[in-house]
PDB file of N, CA and C in Angstrom:
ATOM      1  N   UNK Z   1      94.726  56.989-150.458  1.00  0.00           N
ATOM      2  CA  UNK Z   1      93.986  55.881-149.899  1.00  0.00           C
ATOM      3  C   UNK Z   1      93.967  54.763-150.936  1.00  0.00           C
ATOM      4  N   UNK Z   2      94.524  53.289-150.470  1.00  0.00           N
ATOM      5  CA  UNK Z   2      94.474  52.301-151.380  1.00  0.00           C
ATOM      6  C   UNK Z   2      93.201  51.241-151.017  1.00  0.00           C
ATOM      7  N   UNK Z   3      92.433  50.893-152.273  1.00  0.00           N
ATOM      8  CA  UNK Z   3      91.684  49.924-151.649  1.00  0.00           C
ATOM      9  C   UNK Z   3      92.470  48.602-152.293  1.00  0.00           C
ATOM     10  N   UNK Z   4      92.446  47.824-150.994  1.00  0.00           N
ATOM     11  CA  UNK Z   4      93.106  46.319-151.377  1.00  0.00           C
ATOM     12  C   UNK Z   4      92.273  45.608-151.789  1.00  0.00           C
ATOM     13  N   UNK Z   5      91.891  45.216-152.906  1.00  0.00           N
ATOM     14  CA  UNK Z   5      91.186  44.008-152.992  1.00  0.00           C
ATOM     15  C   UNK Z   5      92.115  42.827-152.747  1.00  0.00           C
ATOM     16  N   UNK Z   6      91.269  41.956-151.724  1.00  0.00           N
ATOM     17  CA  UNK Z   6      92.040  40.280-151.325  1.00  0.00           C
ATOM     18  C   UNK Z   6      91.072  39.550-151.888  1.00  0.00           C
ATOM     19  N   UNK Z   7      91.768  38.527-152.212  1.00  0.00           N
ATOM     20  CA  UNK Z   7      91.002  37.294-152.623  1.00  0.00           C
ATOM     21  C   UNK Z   7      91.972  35.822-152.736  1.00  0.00           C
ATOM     22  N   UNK Z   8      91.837  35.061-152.531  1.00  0.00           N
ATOM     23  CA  UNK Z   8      92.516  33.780-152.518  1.00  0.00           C
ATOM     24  C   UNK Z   8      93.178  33.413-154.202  1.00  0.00           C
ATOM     25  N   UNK Z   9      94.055  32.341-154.200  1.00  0.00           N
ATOM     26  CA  UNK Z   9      94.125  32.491-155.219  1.00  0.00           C
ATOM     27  C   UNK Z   9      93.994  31.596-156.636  1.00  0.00           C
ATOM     28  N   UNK Z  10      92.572  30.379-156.200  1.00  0.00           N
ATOM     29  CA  UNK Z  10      91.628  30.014-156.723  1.00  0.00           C
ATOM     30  C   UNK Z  10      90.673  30.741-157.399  1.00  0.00           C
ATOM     31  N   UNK Z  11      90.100  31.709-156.423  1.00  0.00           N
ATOM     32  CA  UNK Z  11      89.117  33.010-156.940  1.00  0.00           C
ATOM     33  C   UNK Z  11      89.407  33.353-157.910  1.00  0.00           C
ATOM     34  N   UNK Z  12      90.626  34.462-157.768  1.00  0.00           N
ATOM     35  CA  UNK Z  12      91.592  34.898-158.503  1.00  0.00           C
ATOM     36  C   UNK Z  12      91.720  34.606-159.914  1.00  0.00           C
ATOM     37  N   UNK Z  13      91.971  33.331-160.297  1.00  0.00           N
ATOM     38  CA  UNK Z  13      92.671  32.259-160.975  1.00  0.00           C
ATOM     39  C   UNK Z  13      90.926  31.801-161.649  1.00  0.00           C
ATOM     40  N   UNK Z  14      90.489  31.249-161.018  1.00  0.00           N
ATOM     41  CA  UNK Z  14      88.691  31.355-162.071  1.00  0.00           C
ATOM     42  C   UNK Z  14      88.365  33.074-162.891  1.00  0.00           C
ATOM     43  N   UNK Z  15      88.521  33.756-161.530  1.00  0.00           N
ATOM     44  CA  UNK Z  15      87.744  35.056-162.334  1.00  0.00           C
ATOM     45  C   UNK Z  15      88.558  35.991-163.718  1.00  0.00           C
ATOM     46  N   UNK Z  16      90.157  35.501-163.447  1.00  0.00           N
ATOM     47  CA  UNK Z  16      91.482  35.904-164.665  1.00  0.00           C
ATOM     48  C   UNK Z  16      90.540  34.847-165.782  1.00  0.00           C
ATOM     49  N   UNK Z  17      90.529  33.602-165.389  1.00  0.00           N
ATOM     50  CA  UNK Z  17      90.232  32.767-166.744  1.00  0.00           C
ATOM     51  C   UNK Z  17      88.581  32.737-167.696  1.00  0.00           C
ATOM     52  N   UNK Z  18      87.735  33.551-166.921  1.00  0.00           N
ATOM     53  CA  UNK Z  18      86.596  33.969-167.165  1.00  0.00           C
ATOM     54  C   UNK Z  18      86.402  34.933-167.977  1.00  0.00           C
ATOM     55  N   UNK Z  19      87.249  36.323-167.764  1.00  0.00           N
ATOM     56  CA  UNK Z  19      87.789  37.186-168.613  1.00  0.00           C
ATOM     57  C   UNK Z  19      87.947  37.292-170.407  1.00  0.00           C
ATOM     58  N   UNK Z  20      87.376  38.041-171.093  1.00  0.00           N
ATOM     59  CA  UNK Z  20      87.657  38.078-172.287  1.00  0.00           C
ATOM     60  C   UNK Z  20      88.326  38.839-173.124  1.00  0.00           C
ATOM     61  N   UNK Z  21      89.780  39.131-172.281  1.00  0.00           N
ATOM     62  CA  UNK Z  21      90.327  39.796-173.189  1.00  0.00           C
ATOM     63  C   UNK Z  21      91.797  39.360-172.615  1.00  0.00           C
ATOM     64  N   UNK Z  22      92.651  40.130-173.014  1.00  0.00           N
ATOM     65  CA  UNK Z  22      93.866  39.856-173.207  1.00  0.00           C
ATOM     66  C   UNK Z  22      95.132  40.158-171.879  1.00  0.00           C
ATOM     67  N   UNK Z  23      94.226  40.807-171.220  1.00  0.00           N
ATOM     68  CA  UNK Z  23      95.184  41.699-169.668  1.00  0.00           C
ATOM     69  C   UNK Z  23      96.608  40.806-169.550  1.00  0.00           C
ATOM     70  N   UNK Z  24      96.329  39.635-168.696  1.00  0.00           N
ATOM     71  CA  UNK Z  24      97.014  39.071-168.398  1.00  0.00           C
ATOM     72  C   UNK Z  24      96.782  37.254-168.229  1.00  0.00           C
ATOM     73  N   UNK Z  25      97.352  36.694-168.601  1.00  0.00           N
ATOM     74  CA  UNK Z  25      97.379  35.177-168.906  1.00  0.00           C
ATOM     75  C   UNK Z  25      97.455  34.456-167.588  1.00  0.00           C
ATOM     76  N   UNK Z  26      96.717  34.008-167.335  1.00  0.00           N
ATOM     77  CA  UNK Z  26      96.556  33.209-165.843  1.00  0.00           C
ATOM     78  C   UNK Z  26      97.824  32.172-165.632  1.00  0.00           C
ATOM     79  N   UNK Z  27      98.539  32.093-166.582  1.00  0.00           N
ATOM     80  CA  UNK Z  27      99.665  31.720-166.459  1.00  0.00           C
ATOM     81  C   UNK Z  27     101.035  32.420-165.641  1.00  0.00           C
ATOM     82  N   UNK Z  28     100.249  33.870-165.645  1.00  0.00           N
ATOM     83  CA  UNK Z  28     101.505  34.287-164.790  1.00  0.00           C
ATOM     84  C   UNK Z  28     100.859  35.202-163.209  1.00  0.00           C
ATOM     85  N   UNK Z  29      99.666  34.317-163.074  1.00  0.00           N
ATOM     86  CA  UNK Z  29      98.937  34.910-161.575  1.00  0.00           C
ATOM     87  C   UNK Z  29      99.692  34.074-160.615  1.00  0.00           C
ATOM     88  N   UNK Z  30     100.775  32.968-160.241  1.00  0.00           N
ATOM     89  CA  UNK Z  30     101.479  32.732-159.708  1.00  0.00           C
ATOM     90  C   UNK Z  30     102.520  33.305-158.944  1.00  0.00           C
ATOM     91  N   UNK Z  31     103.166  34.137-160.294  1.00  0.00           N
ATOM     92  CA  UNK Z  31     104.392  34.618-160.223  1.00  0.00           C
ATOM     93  C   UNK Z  31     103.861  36.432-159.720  1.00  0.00           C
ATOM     94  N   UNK Z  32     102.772  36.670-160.108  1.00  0.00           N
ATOM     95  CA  UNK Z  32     102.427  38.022-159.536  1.00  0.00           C
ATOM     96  C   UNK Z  32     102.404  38.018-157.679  1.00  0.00           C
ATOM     97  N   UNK Z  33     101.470  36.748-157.276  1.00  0.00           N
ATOM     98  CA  UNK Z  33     100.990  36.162-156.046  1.00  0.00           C
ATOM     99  C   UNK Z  33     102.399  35.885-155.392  1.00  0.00           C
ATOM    100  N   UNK Z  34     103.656  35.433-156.109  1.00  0.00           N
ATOM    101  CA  UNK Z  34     104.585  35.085-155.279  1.00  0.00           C
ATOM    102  C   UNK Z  34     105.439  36.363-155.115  1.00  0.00           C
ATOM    103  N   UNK Z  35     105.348  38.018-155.801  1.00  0.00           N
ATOM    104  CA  UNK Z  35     105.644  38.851-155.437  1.00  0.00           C
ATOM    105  C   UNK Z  35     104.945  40.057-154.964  1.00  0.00           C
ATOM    106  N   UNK Z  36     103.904  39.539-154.927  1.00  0.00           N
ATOM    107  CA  UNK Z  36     103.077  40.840-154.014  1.00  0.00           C
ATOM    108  C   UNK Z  36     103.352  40.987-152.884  1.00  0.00           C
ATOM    109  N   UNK Z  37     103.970  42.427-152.398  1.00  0.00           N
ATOM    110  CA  UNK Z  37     104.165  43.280-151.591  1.00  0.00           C
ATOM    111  C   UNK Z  37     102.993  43.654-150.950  1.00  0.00           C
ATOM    112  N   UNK Z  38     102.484  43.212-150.299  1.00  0.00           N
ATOM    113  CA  UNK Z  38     101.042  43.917-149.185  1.00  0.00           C
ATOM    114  C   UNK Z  38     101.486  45.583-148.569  1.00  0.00           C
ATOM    115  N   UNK Z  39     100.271  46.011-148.573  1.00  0.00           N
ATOM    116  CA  UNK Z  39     100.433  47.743-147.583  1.00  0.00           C
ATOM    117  C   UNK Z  39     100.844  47.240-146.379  1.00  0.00           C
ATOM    118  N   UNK Z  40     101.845  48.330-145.916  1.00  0.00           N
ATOM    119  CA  UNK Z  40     102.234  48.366-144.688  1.00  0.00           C
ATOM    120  C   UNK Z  40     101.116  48.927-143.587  1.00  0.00           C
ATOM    121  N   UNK Z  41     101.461  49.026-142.246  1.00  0.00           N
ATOM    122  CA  UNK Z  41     100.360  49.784-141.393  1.00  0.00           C
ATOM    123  C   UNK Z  41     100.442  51.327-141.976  1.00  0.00           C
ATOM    124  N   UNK Z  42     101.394  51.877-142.047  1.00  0.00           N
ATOM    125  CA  UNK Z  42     101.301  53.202-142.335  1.00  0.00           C
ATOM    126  C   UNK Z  42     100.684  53.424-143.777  1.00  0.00           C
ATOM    127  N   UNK Z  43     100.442  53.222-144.362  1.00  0.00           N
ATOM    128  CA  UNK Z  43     100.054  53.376-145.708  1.00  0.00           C
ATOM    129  C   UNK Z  43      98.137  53.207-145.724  1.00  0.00           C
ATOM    130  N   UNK Z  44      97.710  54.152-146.225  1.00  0.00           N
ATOM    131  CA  UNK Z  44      96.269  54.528-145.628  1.00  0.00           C
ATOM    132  C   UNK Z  44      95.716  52.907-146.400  1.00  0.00           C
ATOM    133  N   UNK Z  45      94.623  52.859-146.266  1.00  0.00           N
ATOM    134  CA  UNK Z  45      93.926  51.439-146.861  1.00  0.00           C
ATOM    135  C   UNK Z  45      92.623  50.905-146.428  1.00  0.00           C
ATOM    136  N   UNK Z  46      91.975  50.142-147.086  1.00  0.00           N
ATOM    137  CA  UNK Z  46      90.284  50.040-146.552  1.00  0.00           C
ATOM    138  C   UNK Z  46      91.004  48.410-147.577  1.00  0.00           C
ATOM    139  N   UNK Z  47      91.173  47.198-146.717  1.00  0.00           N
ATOM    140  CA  UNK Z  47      91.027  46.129-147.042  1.00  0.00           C
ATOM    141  C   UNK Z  47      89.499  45.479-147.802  1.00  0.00           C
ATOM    142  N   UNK Z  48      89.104  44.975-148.672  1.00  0.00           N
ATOM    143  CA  UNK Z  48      88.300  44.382-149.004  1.00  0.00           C
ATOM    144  C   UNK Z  48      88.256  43.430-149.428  1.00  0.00           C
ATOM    145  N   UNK Z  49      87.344  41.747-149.142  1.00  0.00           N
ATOM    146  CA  UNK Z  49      87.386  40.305-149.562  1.00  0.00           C
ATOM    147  C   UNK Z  49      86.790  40.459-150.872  1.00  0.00           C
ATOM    148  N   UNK Z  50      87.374  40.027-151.916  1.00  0.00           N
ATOM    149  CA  UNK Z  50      86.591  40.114-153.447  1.00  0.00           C
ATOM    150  C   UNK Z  50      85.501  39.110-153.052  1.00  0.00           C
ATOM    151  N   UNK Z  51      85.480  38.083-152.516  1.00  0.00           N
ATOM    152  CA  UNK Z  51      84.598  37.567-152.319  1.00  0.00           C
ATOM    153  C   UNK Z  51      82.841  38.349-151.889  1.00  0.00           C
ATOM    154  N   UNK Z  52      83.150  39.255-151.449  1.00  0.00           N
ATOM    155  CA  UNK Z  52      81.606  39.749-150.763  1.00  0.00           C
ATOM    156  C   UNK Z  52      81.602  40.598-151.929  1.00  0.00           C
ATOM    157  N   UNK Z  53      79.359  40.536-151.803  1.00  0.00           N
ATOM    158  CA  UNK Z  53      78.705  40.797-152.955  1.00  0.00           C
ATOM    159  C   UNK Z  53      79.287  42.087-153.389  1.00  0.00           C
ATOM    160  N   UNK Z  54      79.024  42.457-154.341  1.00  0.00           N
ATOM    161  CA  UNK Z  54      79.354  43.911-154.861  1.00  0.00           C
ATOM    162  C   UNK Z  54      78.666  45.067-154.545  1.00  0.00           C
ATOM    163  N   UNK Z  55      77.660  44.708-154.761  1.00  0.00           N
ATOM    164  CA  UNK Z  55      76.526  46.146-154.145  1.00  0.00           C
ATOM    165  C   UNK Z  55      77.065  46.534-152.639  1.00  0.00           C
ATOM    166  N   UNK Z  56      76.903  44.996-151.837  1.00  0.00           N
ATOM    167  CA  UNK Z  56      77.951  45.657-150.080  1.00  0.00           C
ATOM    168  C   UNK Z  56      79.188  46.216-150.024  1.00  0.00           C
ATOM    169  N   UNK Z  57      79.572  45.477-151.351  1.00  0.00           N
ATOM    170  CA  UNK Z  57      81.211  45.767-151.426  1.00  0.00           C
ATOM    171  C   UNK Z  57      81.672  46.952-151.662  1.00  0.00           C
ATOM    172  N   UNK Z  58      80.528  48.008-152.608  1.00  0.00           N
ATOM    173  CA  UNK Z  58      80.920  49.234-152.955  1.00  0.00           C
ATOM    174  C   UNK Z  58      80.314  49.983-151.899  1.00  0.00           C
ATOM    175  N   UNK Z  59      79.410  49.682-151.255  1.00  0.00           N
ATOM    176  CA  UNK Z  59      79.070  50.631-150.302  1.00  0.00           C
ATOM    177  C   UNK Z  59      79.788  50.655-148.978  1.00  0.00           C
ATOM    178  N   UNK Z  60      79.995  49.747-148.503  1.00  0.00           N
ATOM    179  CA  UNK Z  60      81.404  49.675-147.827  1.00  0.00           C
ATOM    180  C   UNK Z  60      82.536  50.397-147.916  1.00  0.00           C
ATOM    181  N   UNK Z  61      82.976  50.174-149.133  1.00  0.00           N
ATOM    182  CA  UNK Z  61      84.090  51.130-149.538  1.00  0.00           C
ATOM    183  C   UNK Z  61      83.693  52.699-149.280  1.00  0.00           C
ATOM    184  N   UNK Z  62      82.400  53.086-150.116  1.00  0.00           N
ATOM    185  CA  UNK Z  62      82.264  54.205-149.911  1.00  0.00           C
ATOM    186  C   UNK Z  62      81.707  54.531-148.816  1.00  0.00           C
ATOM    187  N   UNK Z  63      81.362  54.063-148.040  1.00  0.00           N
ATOM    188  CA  UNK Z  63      81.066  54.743-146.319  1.00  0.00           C
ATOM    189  C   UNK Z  63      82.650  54.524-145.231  1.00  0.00           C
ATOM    190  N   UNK Z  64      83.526  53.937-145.730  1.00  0.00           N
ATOM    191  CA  UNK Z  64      84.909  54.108-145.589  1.00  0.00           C
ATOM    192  C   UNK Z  64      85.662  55.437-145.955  1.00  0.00           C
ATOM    193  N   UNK Z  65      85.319  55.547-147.338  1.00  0.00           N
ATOM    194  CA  UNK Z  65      85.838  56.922-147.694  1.00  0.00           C
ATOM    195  C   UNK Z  65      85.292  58.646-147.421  1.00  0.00           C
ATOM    196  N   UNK Z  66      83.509  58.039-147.580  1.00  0.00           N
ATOM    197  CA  UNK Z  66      83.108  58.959-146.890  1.00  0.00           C
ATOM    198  C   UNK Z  66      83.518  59.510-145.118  1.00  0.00           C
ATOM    199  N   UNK Z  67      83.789  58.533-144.606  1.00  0.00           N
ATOM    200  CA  UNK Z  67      83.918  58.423-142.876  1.00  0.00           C
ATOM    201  C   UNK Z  67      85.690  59.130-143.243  1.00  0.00           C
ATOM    202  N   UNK Z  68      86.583  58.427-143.723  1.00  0.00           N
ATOM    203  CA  UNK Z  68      87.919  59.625-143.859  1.00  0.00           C
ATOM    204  C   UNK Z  68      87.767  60.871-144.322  1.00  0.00           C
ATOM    205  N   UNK Z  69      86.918  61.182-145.099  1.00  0.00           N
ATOM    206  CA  UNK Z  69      87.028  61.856-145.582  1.00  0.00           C
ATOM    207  C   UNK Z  69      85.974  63.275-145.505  1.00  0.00           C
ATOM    208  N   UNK Z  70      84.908  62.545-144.942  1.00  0.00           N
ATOM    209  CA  UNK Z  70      83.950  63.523-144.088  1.00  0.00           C
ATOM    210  C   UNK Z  70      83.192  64.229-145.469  1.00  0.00           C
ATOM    211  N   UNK Z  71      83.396  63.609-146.445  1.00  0.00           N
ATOM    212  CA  UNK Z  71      82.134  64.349-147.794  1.00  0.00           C
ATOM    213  C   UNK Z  71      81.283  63.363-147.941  1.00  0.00           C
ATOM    214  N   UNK Z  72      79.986  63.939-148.259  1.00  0.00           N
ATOM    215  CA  UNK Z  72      79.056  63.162-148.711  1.00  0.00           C
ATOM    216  C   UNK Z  72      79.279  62.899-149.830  1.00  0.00           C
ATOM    217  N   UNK Z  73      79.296  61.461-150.473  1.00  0.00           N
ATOM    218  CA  UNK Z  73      79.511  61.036-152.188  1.00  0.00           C
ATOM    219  C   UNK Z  73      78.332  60.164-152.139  1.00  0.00           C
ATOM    220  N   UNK Z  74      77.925  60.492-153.794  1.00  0.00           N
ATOM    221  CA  UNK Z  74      76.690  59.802-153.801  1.00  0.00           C
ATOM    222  C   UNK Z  74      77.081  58.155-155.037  1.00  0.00           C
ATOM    223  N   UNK Z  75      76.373  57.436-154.905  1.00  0.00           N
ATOM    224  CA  UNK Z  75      77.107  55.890-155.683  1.00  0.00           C
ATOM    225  C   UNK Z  75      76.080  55.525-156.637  1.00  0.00           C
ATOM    226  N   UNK Z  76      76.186  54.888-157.697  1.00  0.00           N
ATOM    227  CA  UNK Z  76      75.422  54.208-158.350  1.00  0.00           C
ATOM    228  C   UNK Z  76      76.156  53.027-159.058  1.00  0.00           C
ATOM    229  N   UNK Z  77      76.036  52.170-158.828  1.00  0.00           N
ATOM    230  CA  UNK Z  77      76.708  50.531-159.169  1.00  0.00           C
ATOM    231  C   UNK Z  77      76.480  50.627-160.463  1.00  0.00           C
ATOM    232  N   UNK Z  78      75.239  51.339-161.398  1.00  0.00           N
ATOM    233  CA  UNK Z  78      75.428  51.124-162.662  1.00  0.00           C
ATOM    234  C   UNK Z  78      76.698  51.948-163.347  1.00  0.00           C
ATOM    235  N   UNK Z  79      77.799  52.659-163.065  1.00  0.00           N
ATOM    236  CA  UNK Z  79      78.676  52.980-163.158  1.00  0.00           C
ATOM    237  C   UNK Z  79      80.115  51.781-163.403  1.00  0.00           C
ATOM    238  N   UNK Z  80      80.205  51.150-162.467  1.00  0.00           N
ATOM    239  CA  UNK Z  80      80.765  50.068-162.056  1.00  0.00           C
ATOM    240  C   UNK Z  80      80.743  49.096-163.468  1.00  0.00           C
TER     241      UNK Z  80
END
C-alpha cells in the first residue's frame, strides 16, 4: 500500500525551502515534478492533499489502512 502524498508545486517548493538540512536543493524539485510517474489504478494507494491539516491527515490515512486491512492500530501524532 502506497500513500501518495500530492501537493502542488508552490507548496512543495516553500516547504523544500523551509527545510534545514541538506535532502535535496529546491533547485532540482522541477526536474523531479517533470518526471514523476504517478500510481497506476492497479497499484494499491490512499491518495492524500499535503495540504490538509495533519492530525486529519494521519487519521485518515489510518482509518484507510485500518478499513484494508481490518486491524485495529492505535496513532499518536507525537510520533510523527
Amino acid at each position: 500500500m502506497f500513500i501518495h502524498l500530492a501537493g502542488d508545486a508552490v507548496t512543495i517548493s516553500n516547504r523544500l525551502s523551509s527545510r534545514k538540512h541538506q535532502y535535496m536543493p529546491g533547485s532540482l524539485l522541477g526536474s523531479k515534478l517533470a518526471t514523476f510517474e504517478g500510481l497506476e489504478s492497479d497499484e494499491a494507494h490512499i491518495p492524500v492533499d499535503i495540504n490538509e491539516e495533519r492530525e486529519g491527515l494521519v487519521n485518515r490515512i489510518v482509518a484507510q489502512l485500518v478499513h484494508v486491512s481490518g486491524k485495529v492500530v492505535s496513532t499518536s501524532l507525537n510520533r510523527c
